[in-house]
Amino acid sequence: MRELCSMVAELLGTDAVLFLPSGTMCNEIAYRTHTQARDEIILDERCSAPCPVSDAIETNIVYFEVAGTDLTAPQVSERLLEHGVRIGSMDERLMRAVTHLDVDTAGVEEAARALRVVVGSG
């Protein structure tokens, strides 16, 4: 396995890569990297992932699709960056917003406004 990872790292021009045998494992590592205990993750209804429900939670990650727009998620991400908003694209249609990096309420509202402008509904 180390040999495979070394080969892929060389092909990609990175220092190292990590092989994860399933999408579920990838998701769990991403969730645990970006959240803390009792945090909430809001996902589109078609996503398959754990969604804890609690009385005392903070939302740190929001996944959403840009289906129904004329733009792909990478295009939306690029256009949002022009407005000073960083929201990552996961693939051609799925986006992920992470709010735990010192993003206050005003920042969230600004991101929502920019998203409406970029996708054409504001």
C-alpha positions in Angstrom: 0.0 0.0 0.0 2.9 2.4 0.8 4.3 1.8 -2.7 0.9 2.6 -4.3 0.6 5.8 -2.2 4.2 6.8 -3.1 3.5 6.2 -6.8 0.3 8.3 -6.7 2.0 11.1 -4.8 4.7 11.2 -7.4 2.2 11.3 -10.2 0.3 14.1 -8.5 3.4 16.0 -7.6 2.5 16.0 -3.9 4.6 15.1 -0.8 2.2 12.3 0.2 -1.2 10.8 -0.4 -3.5 8.7 1.8 -5.4 5.7 0.4 -8.9 5.4 1.8 -10.8 2.4 0.6 -14.3 3.8 0.8 -16.2 7.1 0.3 -17.7 6.6 3.8 -14.2 6.6 5.3 -13.3 9.7 3.3 -16.5 11.5 4.6 -15.9 10.5 8.2 -12.3 11.8 8.1 -13.5 15.1 6.6 -16.3 15.5 9.2 -13.9 14.8 12.1 -11.4 17.2 10.6 -13.8 20.1 10.3 -16.0 19.5 13.4 -16.0 19.0 17.1 -18.2 16.9 19.4 -21.8 18.1 19.3 -21.4 20.0 16.1 -24.1 19.7 13.4 -23.6 19.0 9.8 -26.4 20.0 7.4 -26.6 17.9 4.3 -28.8 17.7 1.2 -31.6 15.1 1.6 -29.9 12.9 -0.9 -26.6 12.7 1.0 -25.9 9.6 3.1 -24.1 10.7 6.3 -24.8 10.9 10.0 -26.7 14.0 11.1 -26.7 14.4 14.9 -29.6 16.2 16.4 -29.1 18.1 19.7 -30.4 21.1 21.6 -26.9 22.7 21.8 -25.2 22.6 18.5 -23.2 24.8 16.1 -23.4 24.3 12.4 -19.9 24.1 10.9 -20.4 22.4 7.6 -23.2 22.8 5.0 -23.3 20.7 1.9 -25.6 21.7 -0.9 -26.1 21.1 -4.6 -26.1 23.6 -7.5 -28.4 21.5 -9.6 -31.0 23.5 -11.4 -28.5 26.3 -12.3 -26.5 26.7 -15.5 -23.3 26.5 -13.5 -21.2 23.6 -12.2 -20.1 23.7 -8.6 -16.4 24.5 -9.6 -17.8 27.5 -11.6 -19.9 28.7 -8.7 -16.9 28.3 -6.4 -14.7 30.4 -8.8 -17.3 33.1 -9.1 -17.9 33.2 -5.3 -14.1 33.8 -4.8 -14.4 36.9 -7.0 -16.9 38.2 -4.3 -14.4 37.2 -1.5 -16.3 34.1 -0.5 -14.6 30.7 -0.3 -17.0 27.8 -0.7 -15.4 24.6 -2.0 -16.8 22.3 -4.7 -16.8 18.6 -4.0 -17.6 17.6 -7.6 -19.5 19.0 -10.5 -22.7 19.6 -8.5 -22.0 19.4 -4.8 -20.5 22.2 -2.7 -19.3 22.4 0.9 -19.3 25.5 3.1 -17.2 25.4 6.3 -18.0 28.0 8.9 -15.7 27.2 11.8 -12.8 29.2 10.5 -13.6 32.4 12.4 -16.7 33.1 10.2 -19.2 35.3 12.1 -22.9 35.8 11.4 -22.1 38.8 9.1 -19.8 36.6 7.1 -22.4 33.9 6.7 -24.9 36.5 5.5 -22.4 37.9 3.0 -21.7 34.5 1.7 -25.5 33.9 1.2 -25.9 37.2 -0.6 -23.0 36.4 -2.9 -24.3 32.9 -3.6 -27.7 34.4 -4.6 -26.0 36.8 -7.0 -23.7 34.1 -8.5 -26.5 31.6 -9.2 -28.8 34.3 -10.5 -31.5 34.6 -7.9 -30.6 37.8 -6.2 
